[in-house]
Short mmCIF file of C-alpha atoms and ligand atoms in Angstrom, two decimals:
data_model
loop_
_atom_site.label_atom_id
_atom_site.label_comp_id
_atom_site.label_asym_id
_atom_site.label_seq_id
_atom_site.Cartn_x
_atom_site.Cartn_y
_atom_site.Cartn_z
CA MET T 1 -2.19 -97.40 29.75
CA PRO T 2 0.92 -99.77 29.73
CA LEU T 3 2.38 -100.66 26.48
CA LEU T 4 1.61 -104.34 25.70
CA VAL T 5 4.57 -106.43 24.75
CA LYS T 6 4.38 -109.55 22.92
CA ILE T 7 7.07 -111.92 22.21
CA CYS T 8 6.10 -114.20 19.27
CA GLY T 9 7.30 -117.55 17.91
CA LEU T 10 8.18 -119.08 21.31
CA SER T 11 8.72 -122.92 20.92
CA THR T 12 10.56 -124.14 23.80
CA ARG T 13 9.81 -124.19 27.75
CA GLU T 14 13.08 -122.41 28.32
CA THR T 15 12.46 -119.29 26.24
CA LEU T 16 8.81 -119.26 27.11
CA ASP T 17 10.08 -119.05 30.68
CA VAL T 18 12.35 -116.12 29.98
CA ALA T 19 9.58 -114.35 28.34
CA LEU T 20 7.09 -114.84 31.23
CA GLU T 21 9.78 -114.03 33.76
CA GLY T 22 10.68 -110.91 31.78
CA GLY T 23 7.16 -109.83 32.04
CA ALA T 24 5.78 -110.21 28.58
CA ASP T 25 2.03 -109.37 28.44
CA MET T 26 1.31 -111.64 25.45
CA VAL T 27 3.12 -114.95 24.24
CA GLY T 28 2.76 -115.97 20.70
CA PHE T 29 2.82 -119.50 19.17
CA VAL T 30 3.15 -120.09 15.51
CA PHE T 31 1.02 -122.86 13.83
CA PHE T 32 2.30 -122.51 10.25
CA PRO T 33 4.39 -125.56 9.06
CA PRO T 34 6.67 -123.69 6.74
CA SER T 35 7.78 -121.43 9.63
CA PRO T 36 11.04 -122.24 11.53
CA ARG T 37 8.81 -121.40 14.63
CA HIS T 38 6.10 -123.78 13.94
CA ILE T 39 4.97 -125.94 16.76
CA GLY T 40 2.93 -129.22 17.02
CA LEU T 41 0.01 -129.87 19.01
CA GLU T 42 1.81 -131.76 21.88
CA THR T 43 4.21 -128.85 22.24
CA ALA T 44 1.19 -126.44 22.22
CA ARG T 45 -0.33 -128.40 24.95
CA GLU T 46 2.86 -128.31 27.16
CA LEU T 47 3.53 -124.59 26.40
CA GLY T 48 0.08 -123.73 26.92
CA LYS T 49 -0.10 -125.19 30.39
CA GLN T 50 3.17 -123.39 31.12
CA ALA T 51 1.82 -119.92 30.06
CA LYS T 52 -1.74 -120.34 31.76
CA GLY T 53 -2.57 -117.28 33.80
CA ARG T 54 0.82 -115.62 33.32
CA ALA T 55 0.38 -113.90 29.99
CA VAL T 56 -2.16 -113.74 27.13
CA LYS T 57 -1.65 -116.86 24.88
CA VAL T 58 -1.86 -115.82 21.24
CA ALA T 59 -2.37 -118.60 18.66
CA LEU T 60 -0.97 -117.43 15.17
CA THR T 61 -2.45 -119.01 12.20
CA VAL T 62 -2.45 -118.31 8.47
CA ASP T 63 -5.60 -119.01 6.67
CA ALA T 64 -6.18 -122.07 8.87
CA ASP T 65 -9.33 -124.31 8.40
CA ASP T 66 -11.69 -124.84 11.24
CA ALA T 67 -10.32 -128.29 12.04
CA THR T 68 -6.85 -126.83 12.74
CA ILE T 69 -8.21 -124.22 14.68
CA GLU T 70 -10.13 -126.44 16.77
CA ASN T 71 -7.15 -128.57 17.58
CA ILE T 72 -5.15 -125.60 18.44
CA ILE T 73 -7.83 -124.42 20.85
CA GLU T 74 -8.16 -127.87 22.33
CA THR T 75 -4.43 -127.96 23.09
CA LEU T 76 -2.94 -124.58 23.61
CA ARG T 77 -6.11 -123.09 25.00
CA PRO T 78 -5.30 -119.63 23.50
CA ASP T 79 -6.67 -116.44 24.83
CA ILE T 80 -6.82 -114.74 21.32
CA LEU T 81 -6.53 -115.83 17.58
CA GLN T 82 -3.83 -113.93 15.51
CA LEU T 83 -4.96 -114.23 11.83
CA HIS T 84 -1.97 -113.53 9.80
CA GLY T 85 -3.20 -114.81 6.30
CA LYS T 86 -5.56 -113.41 3.82
CA GLU T 87 -8.71 -113.99 6.08
CA THR T 88 -11.65 -111.82 4.87
CA THR T 89 -13.87 -109.93 7.27
CA ALA T 90 -16.35 -112.60 6.71
CA ARG T 91 -14.13 -115.30 7.66
CA LEU T 92 -13.32 -113.39 10.99
CA ARG T 93 -17.12 -113.14 11.52
CA ASP T 94 -17.49 -116.97 11.14
CA LEU T 95 -14.47 -117.75 13.36
CA LYS T 96 -15.82 -115.47 16.02
CA GLN T 97 -19.27 -117.09 15.82
CA LYS T 98 -17.64 -120.46 15.93
CA PHE T 99 -15.07 -120.33 18.52
CA GLY T 100 -16.08 -117.15 20.57
CA LEU T 101 -12.38 -115.96 21.07
CA PRO T 102 -11.03 -112.52 20.55
CA LEU T 103 -9.41 -111.99 17.27
CA MET T 104 -6.26 -110.06 16.21
CA LYS T 105 -6.06 -109.41 12.42
CA ALA T 106 -2.60 -108.80 11.04
CA LEU T 107 -2.59 -106.27 8.32
CA PRO T 108 0.50 -106.30 6.09
CA VAL T 109 1.68 -102.75 5.60
CA GLU T 110 4.01 -101.12 2.96
CA THR T 111 2.37 -97.92 1.78
CA ALA T 112 -0.77 -95.92 3.00
CA ALA T 113 -2.96 -97.81 0.33
CA ASP T 114 -2.64 -100.84 2.58
CA LEU T 115 -4.78 -99.28 5.21
CA ALA T 116 -7.78 -99.50 2.86
CA PRO T 117 -9.25 -102.75 4.29
CA LEU T 118 -8.92 -101.25 7.85
CA PRO T 119 -12.40 -100.28 8.42
CA GLY T 120 -13.86 -103.71 7.51
CA TYR T 121 -11.38 -105.42 9.67
CA ALA T 122 -11.98 -102.91 12.52
CA SER T 123 -15.72 -103.62 12.47
CA VAL T 124 -15.13 -107.33 13.61
CA ALA T 125 -11.61 -107.68 14.87
CA ASP T 126 -10.79 -106.95 18.55
CA ARG T 127 -7.32 -105.72 17.79
CA ILE T 128 -5.18 -104.89 14.75
CA LEU T 129 -1.53 -105.84 14.16
CA PHE T 130 -0.11 -103.74 11.81
CA ASP T 131 3.06 -105.86 10.34
CA ALA T 132 5.43 -105.30 7.45
CA ARG T 133 4.18 -106.50 4.19
CA ALA T 134 6.32 -109.68 3.22
CA PRO T 135 8.05 -109.68 -0.28
CA LYS T 136 6.14 -111.43 -2.93
CA ASP T 137 8.58 -114.52 -3.07
CA ALA T 138 8.71 -114.94 0.90
CA THR T 139 7.92 -118.28 2.31
CA ARG T 140 5.86 -117.03 4.90
CA PRO T 141 3.77 -113.72 5.41
CA GLY T 142 5.35 -112.47 8.64
CA GLY T 143 8.27 -113.11 11.05
CA LEU T 144 10.88 -111.80 8.47
CA GLY T 145 12.71 -109.30 10.60
CA ALA T 146 11.92 -106.37 8.37
CA PRO T 147 10.25 -103.20 9.38
CA PHE T 148 7.93 -101.05 7.56
CA ASP T 149 7.70 -97.31 7.11
CA TRP T 150 6.09 -96.55 10.48
CA HIS T 151 5.07 -93.11 9.14
CA VAL T 152 2.44 -94.63 7.30
CA LEU T 153 0.53 -94.98 10.77
CA GLU T 154 1.51 -91.40 11.69
CA ASN T 155 -2.09 -89.89 11.38
CA LEU T 156 -4.04 -93.17 11.89
CA ASP T 157 -7.39 -92.50 13.56
CA LEU T 158 -8.40 -95.92 14.86
CA ALA T 159 -10.64 -96.45 17.91
CA LEU T 160 -9.47 -100.31 18.19
CA PRO T 161 -6.49 -101.16 20.02
CA TYR T 162 -3.62 -101.80 17.67
CA MET T 163 0.01 -103.21 17.89
CA VAL T 164 3.04 -102.73 15.46
CA SER T 165 5.43 -105.25 14.53
CA GLY T 166 8.02 -106.11 11.76
CA GLY T 167 11.77 -105.86 12.27
CA LEU T 168 11.41 -104.64 15.86
CA ASN T 169 14.19 -104.84 18.38
CA ALA T 170 15.52 -103.36 21.55
CA GLU T 171 17.25 -100.47 19.65
CA ASN T 172 14.14 -99.37 17.44
CA VAL T 173 11.27 -100.03 19.49
CA THR T 174 10.86 -96.72 21.26
CA GLU T 175 11.03 -94.94 18.03
CA ALA T 176 8.40 -97.24 16.43
CA VAL T 177 6.03 -96.49 19.36
CA ARG T 178 6.78 -92.82 19.21
CA VAL T 179 5.94 -92.65 15.51
CA THR T 180 3.08 -94.87 15.42
CA CYS T 181 1.45 -94.35 19.00
CA ALA T 182 0.70 -98.12 19.09
CA GLY T 183 -0.56 -99.54 22.21
CA GLY T 184 1.61 -102.64 21.99
CA VAL T 185 4.57 -104.12 20.27
CA ASP T 186 5.24 -107.44 18.92
CA VAL T 187 8.59 -109.08 18.00
CA SER T 188 9.81 -112.36 16.89
CA SER T 189 13.23 -112.24 14.75
CA GLY T 190 14.57 -109.31 16.84
CA VAL T 191 15.06 -111.69 19.89
CA GLU T 192 16.59 -114.49 18.09
CA ARG T 193 20.03 -115.51 17.32
CA ALA T 194 19.01 -117.52 14.38
CA PRO T 195 15.58 -118.06 12.54
CA GLY T 196 13.37 -119.88 15.15
CA VAL T 197 16.10 -119.75 17.85
CA LYS T 198 15.26 -117.20 20.60
CA ASP T 199 17.97 -115.69 22.59
CA PRO T 200 17.24 -115.20 26.40
CA GLU T 201 19.24 -112.03 26.63
CA LEU T 202 17.69 -110.50 23.56
CA ILE T 203 14.10 -111.20 25.00
CA ARG T 204 15.05 -109.54 28.21
CA ALA T 205 16.56 -106.47 26.34
CA PHE T 206 13.47 -106.19 24.22
CA ILE T 207 11.01 -106.30 27.23
CA ARG T 208 13.39 -103.67 29.01
CA ALA T 209 13.58 -101.38 26.18
CA ALA T 210 9.72 -101.59 25.50
CA ARG T 211 9.08 -100.86 29.23
CA ALA T 212 11.29 -97.77 28.95
CA THR T 213 9.11 -96.31 26.17
CA GLN T 214 5.75 -96.32 28.24
CA GLU T 215 5.68 -92.70 29.08
CA LEU T 216 5.08 -92.32 25.17
CA MET T 217 1.82 -94.16 25.20
CA VAL T 218 -1.29 -92.63 23.95
CA ARG T 219 -3.66 -95.52 23.50
O1 LIG X 301 7.05 -116.04 12.69
C1 LIG X 301 6.60 -116.62 11.63
O2 LIG X 301 7.37 -117.48 11.26
C2 LIG X 301 5.50 -116.38 11.03
C3 LIG X 301 4.87 -117.25 10.03
C4 LIG X 301 3.85 -116.89 9.41
C5 LIG X 301 2.97 -115.60 9.76
C6 LIG X 301 3.43 -114.86 10.70
C7 LIG X 301 4.75 -115.11 11.34
N1 LIG X 301 5.22 -114.17 12.29
C8 LIG X 301 4.53 -113.04 12.69
C9 LIG X 301 5.17 -112.55 13.97
O3 LIG X 301 5.92 -113.23 14.65
C10 LIG X 301 4.85 -111.34 14.51
O4 LIG X 301 3.48 -111.21 14.54
C11 LIG X 301 5.65 -110.22 13.73
O5 LIG X 301 5.42 -110.23 12.49
C12 LIG X 301 7.02 -110.15 14.25
O6 LIG X 301 7.84 -110.57 13.09
P1 LIG X 301 9.39 -110.10 13.31
O7 LIG X 301 9.62 -109.05 12.13
O8 LIG X 301 10.20 -111.25 13.02
O9 LIG X 301 9.83 -109.50 14.59
#
């Protein structure tokens, strides 16, 4: 199975086009006002149309309420919701029932103890994203460009598809996949020249490097 490549935090027509032309499987849009990648609903509508049918559209939210999610769905028309906050399994069930979209739950990882909530999430989520745990004083729970110790996932036994993220770039993505056996990779900071400013060449280089790892795929 080919490695899924997700470029997250896209916010302009130009860089979205680079990701789509480069062959990204998933394109992520951040709806979290404190983030430098946050997009408003009108931009969401425009980028949503541009990406339609060309890649899986991912709407990233952080403990968002129903009304916010409803507006995002109405404008972006996402294919999947990425939940990057402290959403509980009960909230995941609730979202699934209300909106009927597939869910990708982000799980912050620093040590093996962070994998404890996995069985609960795996019972309701469609996909898991293992991301680096943000420092306590961080202004956002992800998109910080810092990796976690991938060896924490080395002996993972998870039937659900999963992706890995946190500090990935064209140089380290092959090693991340080799260690974690993840079925997908997700990047934001590693394809930027400044926080929130995507770099076309870095996007292309990341996708190329991720594609080159495909023979290592196991799930
Ligand atoms: O990107 C953000 O600003 C952000 C804000 C709030 C929650 C999550 C956020 N980003 C998550 C991602 O972009 C990816 O899923 C992943 O964590 C990649 O992050 P990076 O280390 O920057 O490559």
